[in-house]
């Protein structure tokens, strides 16, 4: 056998991986177009240098560590993933400490995706259309990720998420201050929708008028009842390992007087710090497209990748492709375009699939797709910004559109309340009009002028769209007929729209015991990761038609990690 391989064969066999330019550059230097087998092996096993956003683990002098705490389990980050981990560890007998960089517990995400909760199962007699085939659901999640997932993690969520909701329901309803609601809706079936919706959402509904009570405080209080302790204003610096590589604890810094704290965790460290949405450099390196689409709004995330970096310093890997939860719920003024430096306003109505045009006044996609599909299509348009257009008949049209999930504006089919009521939209519009964001006009020509769009092209697009609505068929982008709402009730409204960048959802791949793994697939003992610090579940897109999937996965795996760490089962 020849000890040389052609350039073409090498590229096909070894592939250009994350080392990209390294391998390509090496090949380009081969004047005869061939590399030896040994050279090919060397190239294929090279790894890129440390990315600038990662750097090296900080060196902290022993003399600077002036406080030491000994516990069984430490959970770093106490929100959607961390609170269930703290509770589960405490329920299983561990001495557990929750570390939180904020000054108080923030409210966890409240749309929680699950399959086969008791609430869900009880609904099937009246609403058989809500039933879910687990295998079909799992395949859909894998398809959204183009296969860049650990299938066993998807299966784990499908198998354990229902029990998590039942467990959480018992906790939040224990004192009558909350009820848990199953958000039953799959939109309008059998009407030509391209993308299937799944009835997976569950949300806690607050029943008390006490402003001090939140979903977060009721979980915190239950954790304290079980013996857990919390420490606030404390930031993660790094994890610590013994001579065998086992993670033994963390070093943190007190945010008030800046002294360093060592927390020894005899049974495990659980990282739940929430991803890296606020680390612009890291986002630029891993998913630059979302920096182009982003409009900063006050309800944006503040996580900077601390947990991911700490795990990678211990030998963990990171997902190959960035992914995020982005919503078309942010807007800018008529003389602005989206981008990570821009500050705009929250625009909850943006996900309703009305007419959407680019800055040339042209339609460019099926407006009825998943949230980030709409935004990804907008990335391909001028300045990564588009315009929403609707009319004064929006309230009735929204009912006909029949959206699902967190953007729904009417109660769900089974009576569960929506996250935001349609009755709030009028006051939202008024505030955004007054602030110079939403534009209002009696004619489409005037609206186009106010939005700085080409008038003739915008009017032509609007007329063509209304023609599709009359015909009940979208010959351009195949939008469902029942969502082709004719816009002929002035006044007309429009606003420039971009992405509300809620969270990153790629991270360090974990196994089903919630341990991050190294490049050989070997787990890092003593360390657990959950939520947006962990990876292996999403890639590129978020399957938003599984209502609450990200938060449901986070709570399911947080609960599991707490139990495993406390009991030493993994």
XYZ file of C-alpha atoms in Angstrom:
570
model
C 0.000 0.000 0.000
C 1.267 3.454 -0.802
C 2.456 5.488 2.154
C 1.080 8.669 0.549
C -2.493 9.876 0.245
C -3.765 12.428 -2.204
C -4.907 15.858 -0.952
C -8.430 15.021 -2.080
C -8.460 11.711 -0.208
C -7.086 13.316 2.919
C -9.705 16.018 2.956
C -12.428 13.453 2.478
C -11.108 11.075 5.114
C -9.755 13.302 7.863
C -11.868 16.352 7.255
C -11.225 19.955 8.121
C -12.241 20.110 11.744
C -12.015 22.927 14.270
C -8.325 23.279 13.442
C -9.491 24.582 10.046
C -6.804 26.989 8.987
C -4.009 24.910 10.522
C -4.774 21.876 8.410
C -5.616 23.902 5.326
C -2.398 25.860 5.638
C -0.338 22.713 6.022
C -1.890 21.212 2.925
C -1.438 24.371 0.919
C 2.313 24.190 1.591
C 2.653 20.767 -0.103
C 3.980 21.585 -3.513
C 3.401 18.114 -4.964
C -0.167 17.894 -3.649
C 0.632 14.929 -1.393
C 1.318 14.430 2.302
C 2.722 11.352 3.941
C 0.575 9.157 6.152
C 2.534 10.341 9.187
C 2.066 13.970 8.182
C -1.656 13.415 7.690
C -1.910 11.817 11.126
C -0.071 14.716 12.733
C -2.289 17.276 11.042
C -5.478 15.425 11.964
C -4.525 15.312 15.654
C -3.500 18.960 16.000
C -5.673 21.219 18.079
C -6.143 24.959 17.756
C -4.540 27.270 20.269
C -6.377 28.463 23.353
C -9.043 30.966 22.261
C -8.581 34.473 23.568
C -11.875 34.349 25.473
C -10.713 31.315 27.458
C -7.244 32.254 28.618
C -5.710 30.378 31.526
C -7.031 29.626 34.974
C -6.102 32.479 37.312
C -3.383 31.867 39.868
C -4.574 32.773 43.355
C -1.964 32.899 46.096
C -2.745 30.769 49.133
C -2.271 33.805 51.334
C -5.101 35.540 49.460
C -7.592 32.789 50.315
C -8.728 33.928 53.742
C -11.889 31.872 54.200
C -12.551 28.141 53.834
C -15.923 26.390 53.836
C -16.429 22.613 53.886
C -19.601 21.094 52.414
C -20.708 17.944 50.642
C -22.020 19.702 47.527
C -21.544 23.228 46.248
C -23.823 24.575 43.513
C -22.509 27.613 41.655
C -25.350 29.651 40.167
C -28.774 29.489 41.802
C -31.439 30.045 39.231
C -33.155 27.725 36.709
C -30.625 24.882 36.963
C -28.999 25.653 40.285
C -32.093 25.844 42.486
C -33.344 22.348 41.549
C -29.799 21.047 42.082
C -29.581 22.624 45.553
C -32.995 21.252 46.513
C -32.328 17.764 45.182
C -28.943 17.529 46.893
C -30.476 18.673 50.188
C -33.406 16.254 49.851
C -30.868 13.460 49.456
C -29.094 14.286 52.698
C -26.173 16.390 51.532
C -24.778 19.445 53.275
C -25.181 21.827 50.364
C -24.203 25.420 49.694
C -25.599 27.503 46.861
C -23.245 30.198 45.552
C -24.890 33.126 43.752
C -23.209 36.201 42.266
C -26.369 38.310 42.538
C -27.514 39.860 45.829
C -30.697 37.771 45.891
C -32.342 34.828 44.147
C -33.591 35.779 40.691
C -36.764 34.227 39.330
C -36.023 31.094 37.291
C -37.435 30.701 33.801
C -41.114 29.870 34.069
C -41.873 28.031 30.807
C -40.842 24.467 31.571
C -40.938 21.832 28.852
C -41.710 18.239 29.754
C -43.285 15.039 28.506
C -45.746 12.914 30.511
C -46.265 15.051 33.597
C -49.388 14.190 35.579
C -50.992 17.460 34.449
C -50.264 16.615 30.844
C -51.494 13.041 31.077
C -54.717 14.162 32.773
C -55.507 16.441 29.825
C -55.512 13.706 27.184
C -59.063 12.534 27.802
C -60.381 15.954 26.784
C -57.537 16.951 24.469
C -56.145 13.825 22.778
C -54.281 16.032 20.297
C -51.817 16.958 23.083
C -50.428 13.418 23.301
C -46.754 13.114 22.394
C -44.928 10.247 20.745
C -41.583 10.372 22.556
C -39.580 8.915 19.699
C -41.042 11.367 17.204
C -40.350 14.236 19.580
C -36.754 13.169 20.137
C -36.150 12.860 16.410
C -37.479 16.385 15.903
C -35.070 17.777 18.505
C -32.167 15.954 16.867
C -33.238 17.302 13.472
C -33.252 20.894 14.733
C -29.640 20.363 15.846
C -28.545 18.747 12.569
C -27.432 15.770 14.642
C -24.879 17.703 16.730
C -26.318 16.313 19.974
C -25.881 13.476 22.414
C -29.040 11.526 21.638
C -28.953 9.931 25.098
C -29.343 13.371 26.702
C -32.435 14.055 24.601
C -33.844 10.687 25.639
C -33.021 11.416 29.278
C -35.030 14.641 29.149
C -37.947 12.842 27.473
C -37.907 10.114 30.122
C -37.388 12.205 33.287
C -38.890 15.629 32.594
C -42.455 14.623 33.447
C -41.394 13.382 36.885
C -39.457 16.631 37.386
C -42.637 18.661 36.795
C -44.566 16.466 39.236
C -41.815 16.989 41.847
C -41.724 20.736 41.199
C -45.520 20.962 41.359
C -45.516 19.469 44.848
C -42.924 22.025 45.948
C -44.521 25.187 44.560
C -48.079 24.270 45.572
C -47.190 23.256 49.142
C -48.357 26.519 50.742
C -51.085 27.635 48.325
C -49.116 30.542 46.855
C -48.672 28.949 43.423
C -50.418 26.544 41.091
C -48.748 24.702 38.252
C -50.431 24.988 34.851
C -50.044 22.805 31.791
C -50.029 25.051 28.714
C -52.138 22.983 26.359
C -51.949 24.056 22.740
C -50.458 22.870 19.458
C -51.739 25.708 17.294
C -54.129 24.930 14.440
C -53.382 21.366 13.240
C -53.890 19.965 9.744
C -53.776 23.375 8.081
C -50.455 23.095 6.282
C -48.028 24.288 8.964
C -44.461 23.509 7.962
C -43.269 23.021 11.557
C -44.948 20.883 14.196
C -45.768 22.327 17.627
C -45.623 20.182 20.759
C -47.697 20.659 23.918
C -44.815 20.504 26.396
C -45.133 23.782 28.317
C -45.785 24.099 32.053
C -45.737 27.328 34.079
C -46.209 28.232 37.730
C -49.099 30.635 38.275
C -48.821 32.982 41.241
C -51.957 33.008 43.398
C -50.937 35.560 46.012
C -50.755 39.351 45.829
C -47.634 39.407 48.002
C -45.012 41.182 45.878
C -42.179 39.627 47.882
C -43.168 36.129 46.775
C -41.782 34.846 43.469
C -41.188 31.489 41.854
C -37.553 31.896 42.891
C -38.243 32.722 46.535
C -40.605 29.795 47.002
C -37.919 27.402 45.686
C -35.251 29.101 47.826
C -37.399 28.838 50.941
C -38.064 25.152 50.331
C -34.328 24.528 49.890
C -33.655 26.254 53.219
C -36.386 24.141 54.839
C -34.419 21.103 53.669
C -31.211 22.400 55.248
C -29.511 24.113 52.302
C -27.605 27.362 52.721
C -26.999 30.194 50.253
C -24.231 32.726 49.861
C -24.833 35.824 47.704
C -22.571 38.431 46.056
C -19.999 35.700 45.503
C -18.345 35.058 42.145
C -16.763 31.879 40.783
C -13.039 32.168 40.059
C -12.109 28.567 39.217
C -12.495 24.931 40.200
C -9.813 23.019 42.097
C -8.611 19.473 41.335
C -6.583 16.876 43.166
C -3.585 15.001 41.766
C -5.912 12.555 39.976
C -7.896 15.293 38.242
C -10.981 14.977 40.439
C -12.660 18.307 41.109
C -12.622 18.899 44.856
C -14.152 22.351 45.185
C -14.095 25.925 43.957
C -12.353 29.193 44.644
C -14.695 32.175 44.705
C -14.397 35.876 45.406
C -16.626 37.842 47.711
C -18.122 40.694 45.717
C -18.258 43.056 48.678
C -14.771 43.090 50.200
C -13.065 41.102 47.400
C -11.525 38.433 49.632
C -11.127 34.901 48.221
C -13.051 31.920 49.540
C -12.249 28.235 49.127
C -15.233 25.912 49.177
C -14.269 22.256 49.579
C -17.000 19.969 48.262
C -16.446 16.366 49.293
C -19.150 14.947 47.041
C -19.302 17.277 44.095
C -19.296 20.676 42.429
C -22.303 21.567 40.270
C -21.832 24.428 37.803
C -25.009 26.240 36.755
C -23.769 29.734 35.930
C -25.971 30.212 32.859
C -23.863 30.280 29.685
C -22.152 33.314 28.117
C -24.786 35.578 26.563
C -23.192 38.747 27.988
C -19.648 37.859 26.932
C -19.536 39.644 23.566
C -16.076 38.301 22.692
C -17.125 34.721 23.335
C -20.358 35.150 21.373
C -18.368 36.667 18.493
C -16.045 33.667 18.466
C -18.739 30.995 18.727
C -21.866 32.441 17.080
C -21.057 35.776 15.487
C -24.346 35.856 13.575
C -26.225 36.519 16.794
C -24.102 39.576 17.566
C -25.202 40.989 14.193
C -28.880 40.293 14.937
C -28.859 41.413 18.555
C -30.575 44.491 19.945
C -29.788 45.062 23.607
C -32.861 45.425 25.805
C -33.171 45.782 29.609
C -34.325 42.172 30.020
C -31.176 40.701 28.463
C -29.001 38.086 30.185
C -25.892 38.850 32.259
C -23.985 35.538 32.159
C -20.371 35.721 31.004
C -19.251 32.101 30.570
C -17.593 31.675 33.978
C -18.766 28.106 34.460
C -17.806 27.001 30.964
C -14.320 28.443 31.310
C -13.835 26.900 34.745
C -14.775 23.457 33.403
C -12.539 23.798 30.343
C -9.612 24.681 32.592
C -10.286 21.274 34.183
C -10.117 19.510 30.811
C -13.705 19.687 29.558
C -14.461 20.185 25.872
C -17.007 22.502 24.293
C -19.749 21.970 21.716
C -18.606 22.352 18.095
C -21.176 25.010 17.160
C -22.743 27.871 19.082
C -26.464 27.950 19.777
C -28.803 30.425 21.409
C -32.347 31.167 22.466
C -33.179 34.261 20.443
C -36.592 35.838 20.043
C -37.753 38.445 17.539
C -38.872 40.604 20.452
C -36.494 43.590 20.247
C -36.938 46.732 18.182
C -35.002 49.802 17.098
C -35.827 53.205 15.641
C -36.365 53.900 11.911
C -32.832 55.281 11.522
C -31.141 52.357 13.334
C -30.155 48.785 12.505
C -29.512 45.744 14.700
C -26.120 44.993 16.202
C -24.583 44.070 19.540
C -23.741 47.712 20.344
C -27.312 48.960 19.852
C -29.688 49.598 22.737
C -33.345 49.277 21.818
C -36.649 48.330 23.364
C -38.472 45.106 24.180
C -41.185 44.286 21.620
C -43.152 41.243 22.779
C -45.545 41.392 19.821
C -42.711 40.755 17.353
C -43.200 37.003 17.165
C -46.698 37.265 15.753
C -46.312 36.213 12.093
C -47.685 39.294 10.346
C -46.097 40.772 7.232
C -42.345 41.155 7.623
C -40.158 42.924 5.046
C -36.475 43.716 4.702
C -35.105 47.239 4.512
C -35.739 47.195 0.768
C -39.449 46.723 1.406
C -39.426 43.094 0.217
C -40.718 39.923 1.860
C -37.953 37.368 2.318
C -39.332 34.258 4.105
C -42.282 32.436 5.621
C -43.022 34.612 8.640
C -44.675 31.679 10.390
C -41.518 29.698 11.137
C -39.824 29.206 14.520
C -38.514 32.385 16.127
C -34.856 31.965 15.303
C -35.602 30.697 11.782
C -37.156 34.101 11.199
C -34.048 35.763 12.619
C -31.662 33.552 10.672
C -33.505 34.525 7.507
C -33.122 38.163 8.556
C -29.379 37.653 8.901
C -29.293 37.124 5.142
C -30.948 40.509 4.580
C -29.482 44.047 4.489
C -28.105 45.071 7.877
C -29.630 41.950 9.473
C -32.737 43.967 10.317
C -36.332 43.708 9.147
C -39.668 45.473 9.638
C -42.885 44.150 11.185
C -46.097 45.512 9.646
C -49.611 45.027 11.045
C -52.906 46.917 11.232
C -55.574 47.988 13.697
C -57.413 44.651 13.460
C -54.487 42.866 15.123
C -56.404 41.577 18.170
C -58.773 39.443 16.121
C -56.024 38.448 13.689
C -53.822 37.249 16.561
C -56.680 34.998 17.684
C -56.852 33.546 14.158
C -53.060 33.139 13.958
C -53.266 30.977 17.102
C -49.609 31.027 18.169
C -48.244 28.595 20.753
C -45.754 28.820 23.587
C -44.530 31.908 25.374
C -45.533 34.323 22.587
C -49.194 33.309 22.800
C -51.454 36.280 23.662
C -54.721 34.455 24.430
C -55.340 31.728 27.025
C -54.275 28.252 25.973
C -56.816 25.789 24.625
C -57.185 24.158 28.035
C -57.675 27.508 29.802
C -54.120 28.027 31.124
C -53.199 31.729 31.071
C -50.795 33.073 28.465
C -47.515 34.708 29.491
C -48.731 38.036 28.170
C -52.368 39.036 27.495
C -53.533 40.562 24.210
C -55.067 43.403 26.245
C -51.586 44.646 27.171
C -50.525 45.210 23.570
C -52.344 48.529 23.114
C -50.453 50.185 25.981
C -47.178 48.632 24.787
C -47.739 50.054 21.313
C -48.577 53.477 22.695
C -45.366 53.589 24.732
C -43.234 52.505 21.765
C -44.927 55.046 19.486
C -44.244 57.795 21.975
C -40.599 56.704 22.259
C -40.138 56.842 18.480
C -39.936 53.106 17.759
C -43.307 51.987 16.377
C -44.563 54.136 13.506
C -48.283 54.635 12.815
C -49.881 55.854 9.574
C -53.221 55.907 7.762
C -51.710 54.730 4.463
C -49.034 52.231 3.574
C -47.183 54.919 1.622
C -46.926 57.109 4.705
C -45.896 54.157 6.893
C -43.082 53.233 4.488
C -41.798 56.807 4.543
C -41.800 56.911 8.335
C -39.871 53.616 8.483
C -37.306 54.782 5.884
C -38.367 52.040 3.449
C -38.643 52.397 -0.333
C -42.260 53.462 -0.738
C -43.032 51.908 -4.112
C -41.520 48.519 -3.284
C -43.121 48.376 0.159
C -46.568 49.161 -1.226
C -46.128 46.562 -3.968
C -45.125 43.942 -1.381
C -48.124 44.793 0.799
C -50.514 44.558 -2.146
C -49.063 41.212 -3.230
C -49.316 39.893 0.323
C -52.963 40.949 0.573
C -53.582 39.191 -2.729
C -52.235 35.960 -1.235
C -54.550 36.469 1.751
C -57.538 36.838 -0.593
C -56.531 33.729 -2.534
C -55.696 31.705 0.582
C -52.374 30.671 -0.907
C -48.861 32.073 -0.499
C -47.152 31.521 -3.842
C -43.893 33.038 -2.605
C -43.090 31.362 0.728
C -45.888 28.869 1.442
C -47.203 30.481 4.610
C -50.240 28.724 6.056
C -53.501 30.132 4.674
C -55.023 30.779 8.095
C -52.032 32.976 8.986
C -52.247 35.024 5.774
C -54.137 37.829 7.491
C -55.126 40.631 5.137
C -53.834 44.034 6.216
C -56.499 46.529 5.167
C -57.685 48.082 8.432
C -55.892 51.401 8.958
C -54.179 52.779 10.833
C -51.143 50.672 9.947
C -48.230 50.031 12.273
C -44.606 49.126 11.676
C -41.326 48.823 13.553
C -37.758 47.748 12.803
C -37.017 44.455 14.513
C -34.029 42.373 15.596
C -33.181 39.717 18.169
C -33.796 39.651 21.877
C -30.782 37.493 22.781
C -32.006 35.636 25.854
C -29.357 32.968 26.409
C -26.649 30.833 24.897
C -27.433 27.109 24.992
C -24.182 25.507 23.861
C -21.616 24.524 26.442
C -19.436 21.689 27.697
C -20.785 18.291 26.595
C -21.895 16.143 29.512
C -22.772 12.485 29.860
C -26.069 11.251 31.290
C -24.630 11.498 34.816
C -24.141 15.247 34.199
C -20.331 15.041 34.247
C -18.487 17.061 31.587
C -16.182 14.955 29.472
C -12.754 15.433 27.951
C -11.816 14.791 24.329
C -11.534 11.067 24.982
C -15.084 11.041 26.318
C -13.849 10.422 29.857
C -15.813 12.113 32.609
C -14.277 14.674 34.929
C -14.996 13.220 38.338
C -16.379 15.463 41.030
C -17.730 17.992 38.534
C -21.310 18.276 37.280
C -22.733 20.797 34.812
C -26.333 21.728 34.108
C -28.319 24.300 32.199
C -26.603 26.599 29.734
C -23.149 25.699 31.035
C -23.702 22.163 29.733
C -23.737 21.054 26.122
C -24.664 18.162 23.910
C -28.346 19.045 23.613
C -28.697 21.997 21.203
C -26.894 23.213 18.119
C -27.402 26.360 15.997
C -31.165 26.572 16.581
C -33.481 26.365 19.564
C -36.555 24.148 18.961
C -38.949 26.772 20.283
C -42.043 24.843 19.165
C -41.267 22.558 22.101
C -42.529 25.110 24.608
C -40.086 25.487 27.503
C -37.616 22.881 26.255
C -34.468 24.742 27.366
C -35.699 25.495 30.887
C -37.312 22.062 31.190
C -34.047 20.379 30.287
C -32.207 22.639 32.727
C -34.474 21.830 35.670
C -34.624 18.120 34.846
C -30.854 17.827 34.698
C -30.361 20.124 37.702
C -32.534 17.860 39.798
C -30.638 14.815 38.535
C -27.204 16.336 39.189
C -28.119 17.228 42.773
C -29.311 13.704 43.470
C -26.265 12.063 41.877
C -23.781 14.318 43.650
C -25.435 13.845 47.035
C -25.749 10.080 46.813
C -22.463 9.361 45.067
C -24.190 7.262 42.412
C -22.026 8.714 39.636
